[in-house]
Amino acid sequence: MSHKAKLIIAEDEQIIALGMQMFLSAAGHEVCGIAKTAPEAVRLAEEHRPHLALLDVRLADGTDGTEAARHLKDLGIPAILVTGHLDREQAVAVGALGLLKKPYDPQRLLDMIDASIEWLQHGRVRNAVPTGMFFDDVACRA
């Protein structure tokens, strides 16, 4: 089952961000903005109120996606961290719903988005929970 989501992307590598946007849009998701910095990601989230944010950790101007994840959590907007620079404990500590390590399989990203939307809407995931999701951790339920 595929749940269509309204998303923002925070990624400072333009080619990666545009590739994600094209892939996610082709899968039926709405990408309402791409941010290069953490403050820009927060601004986009405040403006568009997406279902979910996809955040890299190392962003432009020395900003940090984990800080954006903390701010977004306070706004009630969950995040999946898409990075090669973090471990599970660090991702859980900032309240992320999941961690997808780069490089990644694009289908795995879609599976994580789908599971996240289902969990957010229904409080459960009917199919197998993708590896890297933290639905049972207290940090993502606040």
GROMACS .gro file of N, CA, C and O in nm, residues 1-90:
model
  360
    1MET      N    1   0.086  -0.118   0.000
    1MET     CA    2   0.000   0.000   0.000
    1MET      C    3   0.089   0.123   0.000
    1MET      O    4   0.187   0.130   0.071
    2SER      N    5   0.053   0.220  -0.079
    2SER     CA    6   0.134   0.341  -0.087
    2SER      C    7   0.056   0.460  -0.033
    2SER      O    8  -0.055   0.486  -0.078
    3HIS      N    9   0.113   0.528   0.063
    3HIS     CA   10   0.052   0.647   0.120
    3HIS      C   11   0.122   0.768   0.059
    3HIS      O   12   0.243   0.780   0.069
    4LYS      N   13   0.048   0.856  -0.002
    4LYS     CA   14   0.106   0.975  -0.063
    4LYS      C   15   0.134   1.077   0.046
    4LYS      O   16   0.050   1.103   0.130
    5ALA      N   17   0.252   1.134   0.042
    5ALA     CA   18   0.295   1.225   0.148
    5ALA      C   19   0.336   1.360   0.092
    5ALA      O   20   0.384   1.371  -0.020
    6LYS      N   21   0.318   1.460   0.175
    6LYS     CA   22   0.369   1.595   0.150
    6LYS      C   23   0.502   1.603   0.224
    6LYS      O   24   0.507   1.582   0.346
    7LEU      N   25   0.610   1.631   0.152
    7LEU     CA   26   0.746   1.621   0.206
    7LEU      C   27   0.826   1.749   0.184
    7LEU      O   28   0.802   1.823   0.089
    8ILE      N   29   0.925   1.769   0.273
    8ILE     CA   30   1.033   1.863   0.244
    8ILE      C   31   1.163   1.785   0.248
    8ILE      O   32   1.172   1.682   0.317
    9ILE      N   33   1.260   1.834   0.175
    9ILE     CA   34   1.393   1.772   0.169
    9ILE      C   35   1.494   1.876   0.215
    9ILE      O   36   1.490   1.991   0.170
   10ALA      N   37   1.585   1.836   0.303
   10ALA     CA   38   1.699   1.921   0.340
   10ALA      C   39   1.825   1.846   0.297
   10ALA      O   40   1.860   1.744   0.356
   11GLU      N   41   1.887   1.897   0.193
   11GLU     CA   42   2.006   1.835   0.134
   11GLU      C   43   2.085   1.945   0.065
   11GLU      O   44   2.030   2.016  -0.019
   12ASP      N   45   2.213   1.959   0.100
   12ASP     CA   46   2.292   2.067   0.041
   12ASP      C   47   2.355   2.032  -0.093
   12ASP      O   48   2.398   2.120  -0.166
   13GLU      N   49   2.356   1.904  -0.129
   13GLU     CA   50   2.408   1.863  -0.259
   13GLU      C   51   2.294   1.869  -0.360
   13GLU      O   52   2.203   1.786  -0.358
   14GLN      N   53   2.296   1.971  -0.446
   14GLN     CA   54   2.184   1.997  -0.536
   14GLN      C   55   2.148   1.877  -0.623
   14GLN      O   56   2.029   1.847  -0.641
   15ILE      N   57   2.245   1.808  -0.675
   15ILE     CA   58   2.216   1.694  -0.763
   15ILE      C   59   2.144   1.583  -0.687
   15ILE      O   60   2.052   1.520  -0.740
   16ILE      N   61   2.182   1.562  -0.562
   16ILE     CA   62   2.116   1.461  -0.479
   16ILE      C   63   1.973   1.506  -0.447
   16ILE      O   64   1.878   1.428  -0.458
   17ALA      N   65   1.958   1.633  -0.408
   17ALA     CA   66   1.825   1.685  -0.374
   17ALA      C   67   1.730   1.678  -0.493
   17ALA      O   68   1.615   1.635  -0.478
   18LEU      N   69   1.777   1.718  -0.610
   18LEU     CA   70   1.691   1.715  -0.729
   18LEU      C   71   1.657   1.572  -0.770
   18LEU      O   72   1.544   1.544  -0.812
   19GLY      N   73   1.753   1.482  -0.755
   19GLY     CA   74   1.727   1.341  -0.783
   19GLY      C   75   1.622   1.284  -0.689
   19GLY      O   76   1.530   1.212  -0.734
   20MET      N   77   1.632   1.317  -0.561
   20MET     CA   78   1.531   1.273  -0.465
   20MET      C   79   1.395   1.330  -0.501
   20MET      O   80   1.293   1.259  -0.498
   21GLN      N   81   1.391   1.459  -0.533
   21GLN     CA   82   1.265   1.524  -0.567
   21GLN      C   83   1.201   1.456  -0.688
   21GLN      O   84   1.081   1.426  -0.686
   22MET      N   85   1.277   1.432  -0.791
   22MET     CA   86   1.223   1.368  -0.911
   22MET      C   87   1.172   1.229  -0.881
   22MET      O   88   1.062   1.191  -0.923
   23PHE      N   89   1.249   1.151  -0.807
   23PHE     CA   90   1.211   1.015  -0.773
   23PHE      C   91   1.085   1.012  -0.688
   23PHE      O   92   0.991   0.936  -0.714
   24LEU      N   93   1.080   1.098  -0.586
   24LEU     CA   94   0.965   1.100  -0.496
   24LEU      C   95   0.840   1.152  -0.566
   24LEU      O   96   0.730   1.100  -0.545
   25SER      N   97   0.856   1.253  -0.651
   25SER     CA   98   0.742   1.304  -0.727
   25SER      C   99   0.689   1.198  -0.823
   25SER      O  100   0.567   1.181  -0.837
   26ALA      N  101   0.778   1.124  -0.888
   26ALA     CA  102   0.736   1.018  -0.979
   26ALA      C  103   0.661   0.908  -0.904
   26ALA      O  104   0.574   0.842  -0.961
   27ALA      N  105   0.692   0.891  -0.775
   27ALA     CA  106   0.624   0.791  -0.693
   27ALA      C  107   0.490   0.844  -0.639
   27ALA      O  108   0.420   0.772  -0.567
   28GLY      N  109   0.457   0.970  -0.670
   28GLY     CA  110   0.329   1.025  -0.630
   28GLY      C  111   0.331   1.113  -0.507
   28GLY      O  112   0.227   1.161  -0.464
   29HIS      N  113   0.449   1.134  -0.450
   29HIS     CA  114   0.459   1.221  -0.333
   29HIS      C  115   0.472   1.366  -0.377
   29HIS      O  116   0.516   1.395  -0.488
   30GLU      N  117   0.434   1.457  -0.289
   30GLU     CA  118   0.446   1.600  -0.317
   30GLU      C  119   0.567   1.654  -0.241
   30GLU      O  120   0.569   1.655  -0.118
   31VAL      N  121   0.667   1.698  -0.315
   31VAL     CA  122   0.784   1.763  -0.253
   31VAL      C  123   0.757   1.912  -0.259
   31VAL      O  124   0.758   1.973  -0.365
   32CYS      N  125   0.731   1.973  -0.143
   32CYS     CA  126   0.691   2.114  -0.141
   32CYS      C  127   0.808   2.208  -0.117
   32CYS      O  128   0.789   2.329  -0.111
   33GLY      N  129   0.929   2.154  -0.107
   33GLY     CA  130   1.044   2.242  -0.094
   33GLY      C  131   1.173   2.166  -0.069
   33GLY      O  132   1.171   2.056  -0.014
   34ILE      N  133   1.282   2.227  -0.113
   34ILE     CA  134   1.417   2.174  -0.088
   34ILE      C  135   1.495   2.282  -0.015
   34ILE      O  136   1.501   2.397  -0.060
   35ALA      N  137   1.555   2.245   0.098
   35ALA     CA  138   1.636   2.337   0.177
   35ALA      C  139   1.782   2.295   0.169
   35ALA      O  140   1.812   2.175   0.164
   36LYS      N  141   1.870   2.393   0.173
   36LYS     CA  142   2.014   2.365   0.177
   36LYS      C  143   2.070   2.380   0.318
   36LYS      O  144   2.177   2.331   0.346
   37THR      N  145   1.997   2.450   0.405
   37THR     CA  146   2.043   2.473   0.543
   37THR      C  147   1.934   2.431   0.641
   37THR      O  148   1.816   2.420   0.605
   38ALA      N  149   1.972   2.412   0.766
   38ALA     CA  150   1.876   2.376   0.871
   38ALA      C  151   1.772   2.486   0.892
   38ALA      O  152   1.652   2.456   0.897
   39PRO      N  153   1.811   2.615   0.903
   39PRO     CA  154   1.709   2.718   0.921
   39PRO      C  155   1.611   2.724   0.804
   39PRO      O  156   1.492   2.748   0.823
   40GLU      N  157   1.660   2.702   0.684
   40GLU     CA  158   1.573   2.701   0.567
   40GLU      C  159   1.474   2.584   0.575
   40GLU      O  160   1.357   2.598   0.539
   41ALA      N  161   1.519   2.469   0.624
   41ALA     CA  162   1.429   2.353   0.641
   41ALA      C  163   1.318   2.384   0.740
   41ALA      O  164   1.201   2.351   0.716
   42VAL      N  165   1.352   2.450   0.849
   42VAL     CA  166   1.251   2.487   0.949
   42VAL      C  167   1.151   2.586   0.889
   42VAL      O  168   1.030   2.572   0.906
   43ARG      N  169   1.202   2.684   0.814
   43ARG     CA  170   1.114   2.782   0.749
   43ARG      C  171   1.019   2.714   0.651
   43ARG      O  172   0.899   2.742   0.650
   44LEU      N  173   1.071   2.623   0.570
   44LEU     CA  174   0.986   2.550   0.475
   44LEU      C  175   0.879   2.469   0.548
   44LEU      O  176   0.764   2.462   0.505
   45ALA      N  177   0.919   2.406   0.658
   45ALA     CA  178   0.824   2.325   0.735
   45ALA      C  179   0.714   2.412   0.795
   45ALA      O  180   0.596   2.375   0.793
   46GLU      N  181   0.752   2.528   0.848
   46GLU     CA  182   0.652   2.619   0.903
   46GLU      C  183   0.555   2.667   0.795
   46GLU      O  184   0.435   2.680   0.818
   47GLU      N  185   0.609   2.693   0.677
   47GLU     CA  186   0.528   2.744   0.566
   47GLU      C  187   0.436   2.638   0.506
   47GLU      O  188   0.319   2.664   0.478
   48HIS      N  189   0.488   2.516   0.484
   48HIS     CA  190   0.414   2.414   0.410
   48HIS      C  191   0.349   2.307   0.497
   48HIS      O  192   0.265   2.233   0.447
   49ARG      N  193   0.390   2.295   0.624
   49ARG     CA  194   0.335   2.195   0.715
   49ARG      C  195   0.332   2.054   0.651
   49ARG      O  196   0.227   1.992   0.637
   50PRO      N  197   0.449   2.002   0.612
   50PRO     CA  198   0.452   1.871   0.547
   50PRO      C  199   0.420   1.759   0.646
   50PRO      O  200   0.424   1.778   0.767
   51HIS      N  201   0.388   1.643   0.591
   51HIS     CA  202   0.369   1.524   0.673
   51HIS      C  203   0.501   1.478   0.733
   51HIS      O  204   0.505   1.423   0.843
   52LEU      N  205   0.610   1.499   0.658
   52LEU     CA  206   0.739   1.440   0.691
   52LEU      C  207   0.852   1.522   0.629
   52LEU      O  208   0.836   1.577   0.520
   53ALA      N  209   0.965   1.526   0.698
   53ALA     CA  210   1.086   1.591   0.645
   53ALA      C  211   1.194   1.486   0.626
   53ALA      O  212   1.212   1.399   0.712
   54LEU      N  213   1.266   1.496   0.516
   54LEU     CA  214   1.381   1.410   0.488
   54LEU      C  215   1.504   1.497   0.502
   54LEU      O  216   1.523   1.591   0.424
   55LEU      N  217   1.586   1.470   0.603
   55LEU     CA  218   1.695   1.560   0.638
   55LEU      C  219   1.831   1.494   0.631
   55LEU      O  220   1.853   1.390   0.694
   56ASP      N  221   1.923   1.556   0.559
   56ASP     CA  222   2.063   1.519   0.569
   56ASP      C  223   2.114   1.582   0.698
   56ASP      O  224   2.053   1.675   0.751
   57VAL      N  225   2.224   1.532   0.749
   57VAL     CA  226   2.278   1.587   0.874
   57VAL      C  227   2.372   1.703   0.847
   57VAL      O  228   2.361   1.809   0.908
   58ARG      N  229   2.464   1.686   0.755
   58ARG     CA  230   2.559   1.792   0.722
   58ARG      C  231   2.501   1.877   0.611
   58ARG      O  232   2.495   1.834   0.495
   59LEU      N  233   2.460   1.998   0.647
   59LEU     CA  234   2.396   2.088   0.552
   59LEU      C  235   2.485   2.209   0.524
   59LEU      O  236   2.590   2.226   0.587
   60ALA      N  237   2.444   2.293   0.432
   60ALA     CA  238   2.522   2.410   0.391
   60ALA      C  239   2.542   2.507   0.507
   60ALA      O  240   2.466   2.507   0.604
   61ASP      N  241   2.643   2.590   0.493
   61ASP     CA  242   2.678   2.693   0.591
   61ASP      C  243   2.707   2.637   0.730
   61ASP      O  244   2.687   2.705   0.830
   62GLY      N  245   2.751   2.511   0.735
   62GLY     CA  246   2.785   2.448   0.862
   62GLY      C  247   2.665   2.416   0.950
   62GLY      O  248   2.681   2.388   1.068
   63THR      N  249   2.544   2.419   0.892
   63THR     CA  250   2.426   2.390   0.972
   63THR      C  251   2.404   2.239   0.981
   63THR      O  252   2.462   2.161   0.904
   64ASP      N  253   2.320   2.198   1.073
   64ASP     CA  254   2.308   2.059   1.112
   64ASP      C  255   2.162   2.013   1.104
   64ASP      O  256   2.074   2.073   1.165
   65GLY      N  257   2.138   1.906   1.030
   65GLY     CA  258   2.004   1.851   1.016
   65GLY      C  259   1.946   1.798   1.145
   65GLY      O  260   1.824   1.792   1.160
   66THR      N  261   2.032   1.762   1.241
   66THR     CA  262   1.978   1.714   1.369
   66THR      C  263   1.912   1.829   1.445
   66THR      O  264   1.812   1.809   1.513
   67GLU      N  265   1.967   1.949   1.432
   67GLU     CA  266   1.903   2.066   1.495
   67GLU      C  267   1.769   2.095   1.428
   67GLU      O  268   1.671   2.127   1.495
   68ALA      N  269   1.766   2.082   1.296
   68ALA     CA  270   1.638   2.100   1.226
   68ALA      C  271   1.539   1.995   1.272
   68ALA      O  272   1.421   2.027   1.295
   69ALA      N  273   1.582   1.871   1.290
   69ALA     CA  274   1.491   1.765   1.335
   69ALA      C  275   1.432   1.798   1.472
   69ALA      O  276   1.312   1.777   1.494
   70ARG      N  277   1.514   1.852   1.561
   70ARG     CA  278   1.463   1.892   1.694
   70ARG      C  279   1.356   2.000   1.682
   70ARG      O  280   1.252   1.993   1.746
   71HIS      N  281   1.382   2.101   1.601
   71HIS     CA  282   1.285   2.210   1.582
   71HIS      C  283   1.157   2.159   1.516
   71HIS      O  284   1.047   2.199   1.555
   72LEU      N  285   1.173   2.073   1.417
   72LEU     CA  286   1.056   2.020   1.347
   72LEU      C  287   0.972   1.934   1.441
   72LEU      O  288   0.848   1.938   1.436
   73LYS      N  289   1.038   1.858   1.527
   73LYS     CA  290   0.963   1.776   1.624
   73LYS      C  291   0.877   1.867   1.712
   73LYS      O  292   0.761   1.835   1.740
   74ASP      N  293   0.932   1.980   1.754
   74ASP     CA  294   0.856   2.076   1.835
   74ASP      C  295   0.735   2.130   1.759
   74ASP      O  296   0.636   2.169   1.819
   75LEU      N  297   0.745   2.134   1.625
   75LEU     CA  298   0.634   2.181   1.540
   75LEU      C  299   0.537   2.068   1.508
   75LEU      O  300   0.437   2.090   1.440
   76GLY      N  301   0.569   1.947   1.554
   76GLY     CA  302   0.484   1.832   1.524
   76GLY      C  303   0.509   1.772   1.387
   76GLY      O  304   0.424   1.701   1.333
   77ILE      N  305   0.626   1.799   1.330
   77ILE     CA  306   0.661   1.748   1.198
   77ILE      C  307   0.776   1.648   1.214
   77ILE      O  308   0.887   1.687   1.250
   78PRO      N  309   0.749   1.521   1.190
   78PRO     CA  310   0.852   1.419   1.207
   78PRO      C  311   0.954   1.421   1.094
   78PRO      O  312   0.928   1.474   0.986
   79ALA      N  313   1.069   1.360   1.122
   79ALA     CA  314   1.177   1.356   1.024
   79ALA      C  315   1.236   1.217   1.011
   79ALA      O  316   1.238   1.140   1.107
   80ILE      N  317   1.282   1.189   0.891
   80ILE     CA  318   1.370   1.075   0.866
   80ILE      C  319   1.504   1.136   0.830
   80ILE      O  320   1.513   1.224   0.743
   81LEU      N  321   1.609   1.094   0.900
   81LEU     CA  322   1.742   1.143   0.871
   81LEU      C  323   1.803   1.055   0.762
   81LEU      O  324   1.802   0.932   0.773
   82VAL      N  325   1.851   1.118   0.656
   82VAL     CA  326   1.909   1.048   0.541
   82VAL      C  327   2.055   1.092   0.536
   82VAL      O  328   2.086   1.200   0.487
   83THR      N  329   2.143   1.008   0.589
   83THR     CA  330   2.282   1.050   0.609
   83THR      C  331   2.375   0.931   0.626
   83THR      O  332   2.329   0.820   0.655
   84GLY      N  333   2.500   0.955   0.614
   84GLY     CA  334   2.600   0.855   0.645
   84GLY      C  335   2.678   0.892   0.770
   84GLY      O  336   2.776   0.828   0.804
   85HIS      N  337   2.633   0.997   0.842
   85HIS     CA  338   2.712   1.054   0.951
   85HIS      C  339   2.649   1.039   1.088
   85HIS      O  340   2.682   1.117   1.178
   86LEU      N  341   2.560   0.945   1.108
   86LEU     CA  342   2.490   0.935   1.235
   86LEU      C  343   2.461   0.789   1.265
   86LEU      O  344   2.449   0.707   1.175
   87ASP      N  345   2.446   0.758   1.393
   87ASP     CA  346   2.404   0.623   1.428
   87ASP      C  347   2.264   0.627   1.488
   87ASP      O  348   2.206   0.734   1.509
   88ARG      N  349   2.210   0.511   1.514
   88ARG     CA  350   2.072   0.497   1.563
   88ARG      C  351   2.047   0.577   1.689
   88ARG      O  352   1.946   0.648   1.700
   89GLU      N  353   2.136   0.567   1.786
   89GLU     CA  354   2.117   0.636   1.913
   89GLU      C  355   2.111   0.787   1.896
   89GLU      O  356   2.030   0.855   1.959
   90GLN      N  357   2.196   0.841   1.810
   90GLN     CA  358   2.195   0.984   1.784
   90GLN      C  359   2.066   1.027   1.715
   90GLN      O  360   2.010   1.131   1.748
   0.00000   0.00000   0.00000
